[in-house]
Amino acid sequence: MGHLGFRECSVADAEKLAVHLAEHVAHKERRPEQVRVELLTRCRAESIEPPTPGRCDRIVAAALRAAEESLTAVAAIAHSRVSSKKAWFSGMRWVSQPMAAGPESLPR
């Protein structure tokens, strides 16, 4: 432990911080300066010394990039689901004539 119970930010800490920011902050907040504020808040909560400004920039950029990739993947999945439903519905043929008799008149 360093000064006042805070430890230096390790590579594992930086990766963990980037993942946390991507999952909990960067999906809603796209402004790097705001994500940086959340990074420093998280460091304080985890008793991690604040990273250098350059390292903060890299952690924030990694979090924003991961959130962007995640959102793009979710959008692509949603689009493919909508496209497949449209294809299914366009293949359906609707019968516009009323049934002459009950269900027994349907072909088997």
mmCIF file of N, CA and C in Angstrom:
data_model
loop_
_atom_site.group_PDB
_atom_site.id
_atom_site.type_symbol
_atom_site.label_atom_id
_atom_site.label_comp_id
_atom_site.label_asym_id
_atom_site.label_seq_id
_atom_site.Cartn_x
_atom_site.Cartn_y
_atom_site.Cartn_z
ATOM 1 N N MET A 1 0.844 -1.184 0.000
ATOM 2 C CA MET A 1 0.000 0.000 0.000
ATOM 3 C C MET A 1 0.885 1.243 0.000
ATOM 4 N N GLY A 2 0.413 2.216 -0.713
ATOM 5 C CA GLY A 2 1.154 3.464 -0.792
ATOM 6 C C GLY A 2 0.729 4.435 0.297
ATOM 7 N N HIS A 3 0.887 5.662 0.006
ATOM 8 C CA HIS A 3 0.582 6.740 0.933
ATOM 9 C C HIS A 3 -0.915 6.793 1.233
ATOM 10 N N LEU A 4 -1.277 6.842 2.493
ATOM 11 C CA LEU A 4 -2.670 6.942 2.959
ATOM 12 C C LEU A 4 -3.555 5.781 2.509
ATOM 13 N N GLY A 5 -2.946 4.609 2.329
ATOM 14 C CA GLY A 5 -3.729 3.429 1.988
ATOM 15 C C GLY A 5 -4.049 3.278 0.509
ATOM 16 N N PHE A 6 -3.578 4.173 -0.331
ATOM 17 C CA PHE A 6 -3.815 4.065 -1.779
ATOM 18 C C PHE A 6 -2.663 3.303 -2.407
ATOM 19 N N ARG A 7 -2.973 2.506 -3.424
ATOM 20 C CA ARG A 7 -1.942 1.755 -4.133
ATOM 21 C C ARG A 7 -1.789 2.313 -5.544
ATOM 22 N N GLU A 8 -0.654 2.012 -6.143
ATOM 23 C CA GLU A 8 -0.409 2.440 -7.516
ATOM 24 C C GLU A 8 -1.336 1.686 -8.465
ATOM 25 N N CYS A 9 -1.745 2.325 -9.533
ATOM 26 C CA CYS A 9 -2.639 1.728 -10.519
ATOM 27 C C CYS A 9 -1.847 0.740 -11.382
ATOM 28 N N SER A 10 -2.146 -0.549 -11.217
ATOM 29 C CA SER A 10 -1.453 -1.588 -11.979
ATOM 30 C C SER A 10 -2.105 -1.738 -13.359
ATOM 31 N N VAL A 11 -1.491 -2.552 -14.191
ATOM 32 C CA VAL A 11 -2.063 -2.845 -15.513
ATOM 33 C C VAL A 11 -3.422 -3.522 -15.330
ATOM 34 N N ALA A 12 -3.509 -4.456 -14.383
ATOM 35 C CA ALA A 12 -4.784 -5.146 -14.118
ATOM 36 C C ALA A 12 -5.841 -4.154 -13.632
ATOM 37 N N ASP A 13 -5.430 -3.198 -12.780
ATOM 38 C CA ASP A 13 -6.368 -2.170 -12.310
ATOM 39 C C ASP A 13 -6.885 -1.340 -13.481
ATOM 40 N N ALA A 14 -5.974 -0.950 -14.373
ATOM 41 C CA ALA A 14 -6.361 -0.120 -15.526
ATOM 42 C C ALA A 14 -7.350 -0.868 -16.418
ATOM 43 N N GLU A 15 -7.109 -2.156 -16.635
ATOM 44 C CA GLU A 15 -8.025 -2.959 -17.444
ATOM 45 C C GLU A 15 -9.386 -3.080 -16.766
ATOM 46 N N LYS A 16 -9.373 -3.323 -15.471
ATOM 47 C CA LYS A 16 -10.612 -3.447 -14.702
ATOM 48 C C LYS A 16 -11.386 -2.124 -14.710
ATOM 49 N N LEU A 17 -10.678 -1.020 -14.579
ATOM 50 C CA LEU A 17 -11.317 0.296 -14.622
ATOM 51 C C LEU A 17 -11.939 0.565 -15.992
ATOM 52 N N ALA A 18 -11.221 0.217 -17.048
ATOM 53 C CA ALA A 18 -11.744 0.431 -18.410
ATOM 54 C C ALA A 18 -13.008 -0.388 -18.635
ATOM 55 N N VAL A 19 -13.021 -1.635 -18.170
ATOM 56 C CA VAL A 19 -14.207 -2.490 -18.320
ATOM 57 C C VAL A 19 -15.374 -1.898 -17.533
ATOM 58 N N HIS A 20 -15.103 -1.482 -16.304
ATOM 59 C CA HIS A 20 -16.168 -0.875 -15.482
ATOM 60 C C HIS A 20 -16.739 0.368 -16.162
ATOM 61 N N LEU A 21 -15.874 1.227 -16.657
ATOM 62 C CA LEU A 21 -16.334 2.447 -17.328
ATOM 63 C C LEU A 21 -17.140 2.117 -18.581
ATOM 64 N N ALA A 22 -16.676 1.140 -19.349
ATOM 65 C CA ALA A 22 -17.393 0.759 -20.575
ATOM 66 C C ALA A 22 -18.784 0.241 -20.253
ATOM 67 N N GLU A 23 -18.899 -0.581 -19.213
ATOM 68 C CA GLU A 23 -20.184 -1.201 -18.879
ATOM 69 C C GLU A 23 -21.141 -0.271 -18.143
ATOM 70 N N HIS A 24 -20.614 0.614 -17.317
ATOM 71 C CA HIS A 24 -21.478 1.395 -16.429
ATOM 72 C C HIS A 24 -21.540 2.886 -16.714
ATOM 73 N N VAL A 25 -20.629 3.387 -17.518
ATOM 74 C CA VAL A 25 -20.579 4.840 -17.736
ATOM 75 C C VAL A 25 -20.653 5.195 -19.214
ATOM 76 N N ALA A 26 -19.773 4.609 -20.010
ATOM 77 C CA ALA A 26 -19.584 5.054 -21.394
ATOM 78 C C ALA A 26 -20.749 4.720 -22.322
ATOM 79 N N HIS A 27 -21.649 3.833 -21.934
ATOM 80 C CA HIS A 27 -22.832 3.595 -22.756
ATOM 81 C C HIS A 27 -23.763 4.794 -22.730
ATOM 82 N N LYS A 28 -23.781 5.502 -21.603
ATOM 83 C CA LYS A 28 -24.676 6.654 -21.460
ATOM 84 C C LYS A 28 -23.945 7.973 -21.659
ATOM 85 N N GLU A 29 -22.692 8.001 -21.280
ATOM 86 C CA GLU A 29 -21.907 9.241 -21.308
ATOM 87 C C GLU A 29 -20.781 9.109 -22.314
ATOM 88 N N ARG A 30 -20.836 9.900 -23.393
ATOM 89 C CA ARG A 30 -19.842 9.800 -24.460
ATOM 90 C C ARG A 30 -18.761 10.883 -24.382
ATOM 91 N N ARG A 31 -18.920 11.851 -23.494
ATOM 92 C CA ARG A 31 -17.926 12.927 -23.385
ATOM 93 C C ARG A 31 -16.718 12.442 -22.589
ATOM 94 N N PRO A 32 -15.540 12.437 -23.206
ATOM 95 C CA PRO A 32 -14.338 11.929 -22.530
ATOM 96 C C PRO A 32 -14.059 12.599 -21.185
ATOM 97 N N GLU A 33 -14.285 13.897 -21.096
ATOM 98 C CA GLU A 33 -13.996 14.590 -19.830
ATOM 99 C C GLU A 33 -14.913 14.114 -18.706
ATOM 100 N N GLN A 34 -16.135 13.752 -19.025
ATOM 101 C CA GLN A 34 -17.067 13.249 -18.018
ATOM 102 C C GLN A 34 -16.713 11.815 -17.623
ATOM 103 N N VAL A 35 -16.301 11.012 -18.597
ATOM 104 C CA VAL A 35 -15.874 9.642 -18.304
ATOM 105 C C VAL A 35 -14.618 9.683 -17.436
ATOM 106 N N ARG A 36 -13.760 10.654 -17.686
ATOM 107 C CA ARG A 36 -12.541 10.824 -16.878
ATOM 108 C C ARG A 36 -12.895 11.137 -15.426
ATOM 109 N N VAL A 37 -13.901 11.983 -15.206
ATOM 110 C CA VAL A 37 -14.350 12.296 -13.842
ATOM 111 C C VAL A 37 -14.801 11.005 -13.152
ATOM 112 N N GLU A 38 -15.541 10.175 -13.877
ATOM 113 C CA GLU A 38 -16.004 8.897 -13.318
ATOM 114 C C GLU A 38 -14.827 7.959 -13.046
ATOM 115 N N LEU A 39 -13.819 7.985 -13.907
ATOM 116 C CA LEU A 39 -12.614 7.185 -13.697
ATOM 117 C C LEU A 39 -11.942 7.569 -12.380
ATOM 118 N N LEU A 40 -11.750 8.849 -12.173
ATOM 119 C CA LEU A 40 -11.078 9.316 -10.954
ATOM 120 C C LEU A 40 -11.917 9.015 -9.722
ATOM 121 N N THR A 41 -13.226 9.103 -9.845
ATOM 122 C CA THR A 41 -14.118 8.763 -8.736
ATOM 123 C C THR A 41 -13.985 7.282 -8.393
ATOM 124 N N ARG A 42 -13.930 6.445 -9.418
ATOM 125 C CA ARG A 42 -13.790 5.005 -9.207
ATOM 126 C C ARG A 42 -12.436 4.674 -8.590
ATOM 127 N N CYS A 43 -11.393 5.362 -9.037
ATOM 128 C CA CYS A 43 -10.063 5.156 -8.448
ATOM 129 C C CYS A 43 -10.095 5.455 -6.953
ATOM 130 N N ARG A 44 -10.716 6.552 -6.596
ATOM 131 C CA ARG A 44 -10.828 6.931 -5.187
ATOM 132 C C ARG A 44 -11.572 5.849 -4.408
ATOM 133 N N ALA A 45 -12.676 5.361 -4.963
ATOM 134 C CA ALA A 45 -13.483 4.340 -4.286
ATOM 135 C C ALA A 45 -12.712 3.025 -4.124
ATOM 136 N N GLU A 46 -11.819 2.720 -5.065
ATOM 137 C CA GLU A 46 -11.039 1.475 -5.040
ATOM 138 C C GLU A 46 -9.682 1.653 -4.352
ATOM 139 N N SER A 47 -9.426 2.841 -3.799
ATOM 140 C CA SER A 47 -8.150 3.173 -3.150
ATOM 141 C C SER A 47 -6.970 2.983 -4.092
ATOM 142 N N ILE A 48 -7.144 3.484 -5.315
ATOM 143 C CA ILE A 48 -6.094 3.437 -6.336
ATOM 144 C C ILE A 48 -5.612 4.859 -6.571
ATOM 145 N N GLU A 49 -4.305 5.038 -6.602
ATOM 146 C CA GLU A 49 -3.752 6.361 -6.910
ATOM 147 C C GLU A 49 -4.218 6.767 -8.301
ATOM 148 N N PRO A 50 -4.548 8.035 -8.504
ATOM 149 C CA PRO A 50 -4.969 8.463 -9.850
ATOM 150 C C PRO A 50 -3.850 8.205 -10.862
ATOM 151 N N PRO A 51 -4.191 7.629 -11.998
ATOM 152 C CA PRO A 51 -3.176 7.425 -13.036
ATOM 153 C C PRO A 51 -2.685 8.770 -13.579
ATOM 154 N N THR A 52 -1.565 8.736 -14.276
ATOM 155 C CA THR A 52 -1.054 9.952 -14.901
ATOM 156 C C THR A 52 -2.076 10.446 -15.927
ATOM 157 N N PRO A 53 -2.026 11.728 -16.298
ATOM 158 C CA PRO A 53 -2.988 12.238 -17.288
ATOM 159 C C PRO A 53 -2.995 11.434 -18.597
ATOM 160 N N GLY A 54 -1.828 11.053 -19.088
ATOM 161 C CA GLY A 54 -1.761 10.271 -20.319
ATOM 162 C C GLY A 54 -2.391 8.896 -20.168
ATOM 163 N N ARG A 55 -2.156 8.285 -19.021
ATOM 164 C CA ARG A 55 -2.746 6.961 -18.771
ATOM 165 C C ARG A 55 -4.263 7.079 -18.605
ATOM 166 N N CYS A 56 -4.725 8.146 -17.949
ATOM 167 C CA CYS A 56 -6.172 8.392 -17.834
ATOM 168 C C CYS A 56 -6.793 8.495 -19.224
ATOM 169 N N ASP A 57 -6.128 9.234 -20.110
ATOM 170 C CA ASP A 57 -6.634 9.384 -21.481
ATOM 171 C C ASP A 57 -6.761 8.028 -22.169
ATOM 172 N N ARG A 58 -5.761 7.158 -21.980
ATOM 173 C CA ARG A 58 -5.795 5.830 -22.617
ATOM 174 C C ARG A 58 -6.896 4.945 -22.034
ATOM 175 N N ILE A 59 -7.092 5.011 -20.722
ATOM 176 C CA ILE A 59 -8.143 4.214 -20.073
ATOM 177 C C ILE A 59 -9.514 4.687 -20.542
ATOM 178 N N VAL A 60 -9.701 6.005 -20.588
ATOM 179 C CA VAL A 60 -10.976 6.571 -21.044
ATOM 180 C C VAL A 60 -11.229 6.199 -22.505
ATOM 181 N N ALA A 61 -10.200 6.327 -23.339
ATOM 182 C CA ALA A 61 -10.355 5.978 -24.766
ATOM 183 C C ALA A 61 -10.709 4.501 -24.927
ATOM 184 N N ALA A 62 -10.069 3.638 -24.144
ATOM 185 C CA ALA A 62 -10.368 2.207 -24.218
ATOM 186 C C ALA A 62 -11.815 1.931 -23.797
ATOM 187 N N ALA A 63 -12.278 2.609 -22.761
ATOM 188 C CA ALA A 63 -13.655 2.424 -22.285
ATOM 189 C C ALA A 63 -14.658 2.906 -23.329
ATOM 190 N N LEU A 64 -14.413 4.055 -23.908
ATOM 191 C CA LEU A 64 -15.321 4.589 -24.934
ATOM 192 C C LEU A 64 -15.340 3.687 -26.166
ATOM 193 N N ARG A 65 -14.180 3.190 -26.560
ATOM 194 C CA ARG A 65 -14.091 2.292 -27.721
ATOM 195 C C ARG A 65 -14.840 0.982 -27.444
ATOM 196 N N ALA A 66 -14.661 0.408 -26.256
ATOM 197 C CA ALA A 66 -15.340 -0.844 -25.902
ATOM 198 C C ALA A 66 -16.854 -0.643 -25.857
ATOM 199 N N ALA A 67 -17.304 0.476 -25.314
ATOM 200 C CA ALA A 67 -18.746 0.765 -25.258
ATOM 201 C C ALA A 67 -19.306 0.931 -26.661
ATOM 202 N N GLU A 68 -18.564 1.616 -27.522
ATOM 203 C CA GLU A 68 -18.990 1.811 -28.915
ATOM 204 C C GLU A 68 -19.106 0.474 -29.645
ATOM 205 N N GLU A 69 -18.107 -0.380 -29.465
ATOM 206 C CA GLU A 69 -18.137 -1.696 -30.106
ATOM 207 C C GLU A 69 -19.300 -2.530 -29.587
ATOM 208 N N SER A 70 -19.573 -2.436 -28.306
ATOM 209 C CA SER A 70 -20.687 -3.174 -27.709
ATOM 210 C C SER A 70 -22.018 -2.678 -28.258
ATOM 211 N N LEU A 71 -22.178 -1.370 -28.326
ATOM 212 C CA LEU A 71 -23.423 -0.807 -28.859
ATOM 213 C C LEU A 71 -23.607 -1.160 -30.332
ATOM 214 N N THR A 72 -22.524 -1.159 -31.092
ATOM 215 C CA THR A 72 -22.588 -1.519 -32.506
ATOM 216 C C THR A 72 -23.000 -2.985 -32.661
ATOM 217 N N ALA A 73 -22.451 -3.847 -31.820
ATOM 218 C CA ALA A 73 -22.807 -5.271 -31.879
ATOM 219 C C ALA A 73 -24.284 -5.476 -31.537
ATOM 220 N N VAL A 74 -24.759 -4.788 -30.520
ATOM 221 C CA VAL A 74 -26.169 -4.903 -30.124
ATOM 222 C C VAL A 74 -27.070 -4.397 -31.249
ATOM 223 N N ALA A 75 -26.688 -3.284 -31.866
ATOM 224 C CA ALA A 75 -27.487 -2.734 -32.972
ATOM 225 C C ALA A 75 -27.507 -3.700 -34.158
ATOM 226 N N ALA A 76 -26.380 -4.332 -34.450
ATOM 227 C CA ALA A 76 -26.321 -5.282 -35.562
ATOM 228 C C ALA A 76 -27.208 -6.495 -35.291
ATOM 229 N N ILE A 77 -27.204 -6.979 -34.060
ATOM 230 C CA ILE A 77 -28.058 -8.116 -33.703
ATOM 231 C C ILE A 77 -29.523 -7.721 -33.821
ATOM 232 N N ALA A 78 -29.875 -6.546 -33.292
ATOM 233 C CA ALA A 78 -31.263 -6.086 -33.375
ATOM 234 C C ALA A 78 -31.693 -5.921 -34.824
ATOM 235 N N HIS A 79 -30.811 -5.370 -35.654
ATOM 236 C CA HIS A 79 -31.133 -5.178 -37.073
ATOM 237 C C HIS A 79 -31.356 -6.525 -37.762
ATOM 238 N N SER A 80 -30.514 -7.507 -37.466
ATOM 239 C CA SER A 80 -30.670 -8.816 -38.113
ATOM 240 C C SER A 80 -31.964 -9.485 -37.674
ATOM 241 N N ARG A 81 -32.359 -9.278 -36.422
ATOM 242 C CA ARG A 81 -33.627 -9.858 -35.956
ATOM 243 C C ARG A 81 -34.815 -9.205 -36.666
ATOM 244 N N VAL A 82 -34.773 -7.885 -36.803
ATOM 245 C CA VAL A 82 -35.855 -7.176 -37.490
ATOM 246 C C VAL A 82 -35.906 -7.601 -38.951
ATOM 247 N N SER A 83 -34.751 -7.698 -39.592
ATOM 248 C CA SER A 83 -34.696 -8.102 -41.000
ATOM 249 C C SER A 83 -35.258 -9.506 -41.191
ATOM 250 N N SER A 84 -34.929 -10.428 -40.283
ATOM 251 C CA SER A 84 -35.433 -11.796 -40.441
ATOM 252 C C SER A 84 -36.935 -11.850 -40.206
ATOM 253 N N LYS A 85 -37.452 -11.029 -39.294
ATOM 254 C CA LYS A 85 -38.905 -10.987 -39.080
ATOM 255 C C LYS A 85 -39.604 -10.404 -40.303
ATOM 256 N N LYS A 86 -39.029 -9.366 -40.906
ATOM 257 C CA LYS A 86 -39.622 -8.784 -42.116
ATOM 258 C C LYS A 86 -39.661 -9.821 -43.224
ATOM 259 N N ALA A 87 -38.600 -10.588 -43.380
ATOM 260 C CA ALA A 87 -38.554 -11.619 -44.412
ATOM 261 C C ALA A 87 -39.609 -12.676 -44.140
ATOM 262 N N TRP A 88 -39.785 -13.052 -42.880
ATOM 263 C CA TRP A 88 -40.787 -14.049 -42.529
ATOM 264 C C TRP A 88 -42.188 -13.531 -42.833
ATOM 265 N N PHE A 89 -42.476 -12.283 -42.421
ATOM 266 C CA PHE A 89 -43.794 -11.709 -42.665
ATOM 267 C C PHE A 89 -44.056 -11.506 -44.160
ATOM 268 N N SER A 90 -43.040 -11.122 -44.928
ATOM 269 C CA SER A 90 -43.253 -10.904 -46.360
ATOM 270 C C SER A 90 -43.513 -12.225 -47.083
ATOM 271 N N GLY A 91 -43.085 -13.338 -46.498
ATOM 272 C CA GLY A 91 -43.328 -14.633 -47.103
ATOM 273 C C GLY A 91 -44.711 -15.188 -46.803
ATOM 274 N N MET A 92 -45.406 -14.574 -45.866
ATOM 275 C CA MET A 92 -46.744 -15.053 -45.515
ATOM 276 C C MET A 92 -47.763 -14.587 -46.555
ATOM 277 N N ARG A 93 -48.764 -15.400 -46.791
ATOM 278 C CA ARG A 93 -49.849 -15.027 -47.704
ATOM 279 C C ARG A 93 -51.133 -14.992 -46.882
ATOM 280 N N TRP A 94 -51.811 -13.901 -46.983
ATOM 281 C CA TRP A 94 -53.050 -13.745 -46.221
ATOM 282 C C TRP A 94 -54.234 -14.187 -47.076
ATOM 283 N N VAL A 95 -55.132 -14.929 -46.484
ATOM 284 C CA VAL A 95 -56.341 -15.368 -47.176
ATOM 285 C C VAL A 95 -57.392 -14.295 -46.954
ATOM 286 N N SER A 96 -57.862 -13.710 -48.049
ATOM 287 C CA SER A 96 -58.813 -12.614 -47.920
ATOM 288 C C SER A 96 -60.259 -13.075 -48.004
ATOM 289 N N GLN A 97 -60.485 -14.334 -48.347
ATOM 290 C CA GLN A 97 -61.861 -14.830 -48.451
ATOM 291 C C GLN A 97 -62.289 -15.450 -47.125
ATOM 292 N N PRO A 98 -63.503 -15.190 -46.707
ATOM 293 C CA PRO A 98 -63.980 -15.815 -45.473
ATOM 294 C C PRO A 98 -64.163 -17.312 -45.684
ATOM 295 N N MET A 99 -64.060 -18.071 -44.618
ATOM 296 C CA MET A 99 -64.265 -19.513 -44.703
ATOM 297 C C MET A 99 -65.727 -19.797 -45.008
ATOM 298 N N ALA A 100 -65.959 -20.686 -45.973
ATOM 299 C CA ALA A 100 -67.324 -21.033 -46.362
ATOM 300 C C ALA A 100 -67.987 -21.858 -45.279
ATOM 301 N N ALA A 101 -67.219 -22.697 -44.631
ATOM 302 C CA ALA A 101 -67.782 -23.539 -43.585
ATOM 303 C C ALA A 101 -66.858 -23.466 -42.370
ATOM 304 N N GLY A 102 -67.008 -24.328 -41.439
ATOM 305 C CA GLY A 102 -66.191 -24.341 -40.239
ATOM 306 C C GLY A 102 -64.810 -24.919 -40.508
ATOM 307 N N PRO A 103 -64.058 -25.177 -39.451
ATOM 308 C CA PRO A 103 -62.691 -25.706 -39.578
ATOM 309 C C PRO A 103 -62.617 -27.027 -40.325
ATOM 310 N N GLU A 104 -63.725 -27.787 -40.355
ATOM 311 C CA GLU A 104 -63.689 -29.067 -41.065
ATOM 312 C C GLU A 104 -63.513 -28.898 -42.573
ATOM 313 N N SER A 105 -63.748 -27.680 -43.096
ATOM 314 C CA SER A 105 -63.588 -27.470 -44.523
ATOM 315 C C SER A 105 -62.148 -27.165 -44.927
ATOM 316 N N LEU A 106 -61.246 -27.003 -43.955
ATOM 317 C CA LEU A 106 -59.837 -26.713 -44.252
ATOM 318 C C LEU A 106 -59.178 -27.951 -44.842
ATOM 319 N N PRO A 107 -58.272 -27.771 -45.808
ATOM 320 C CA PRO A 107 -57.567 -28.922 -46.380
ATOM 321 C C PRO A 107 -56.666 -29.574 -45.325
ATOM 322 N N ARG A 108 -56.521 -30.892 -45.454
ATOM 323 C CA ARG A 108 -55.687 -31.626 -44.494
ATOM 324 C C ARG A 108 -54.409 -32.074 -45.122
#
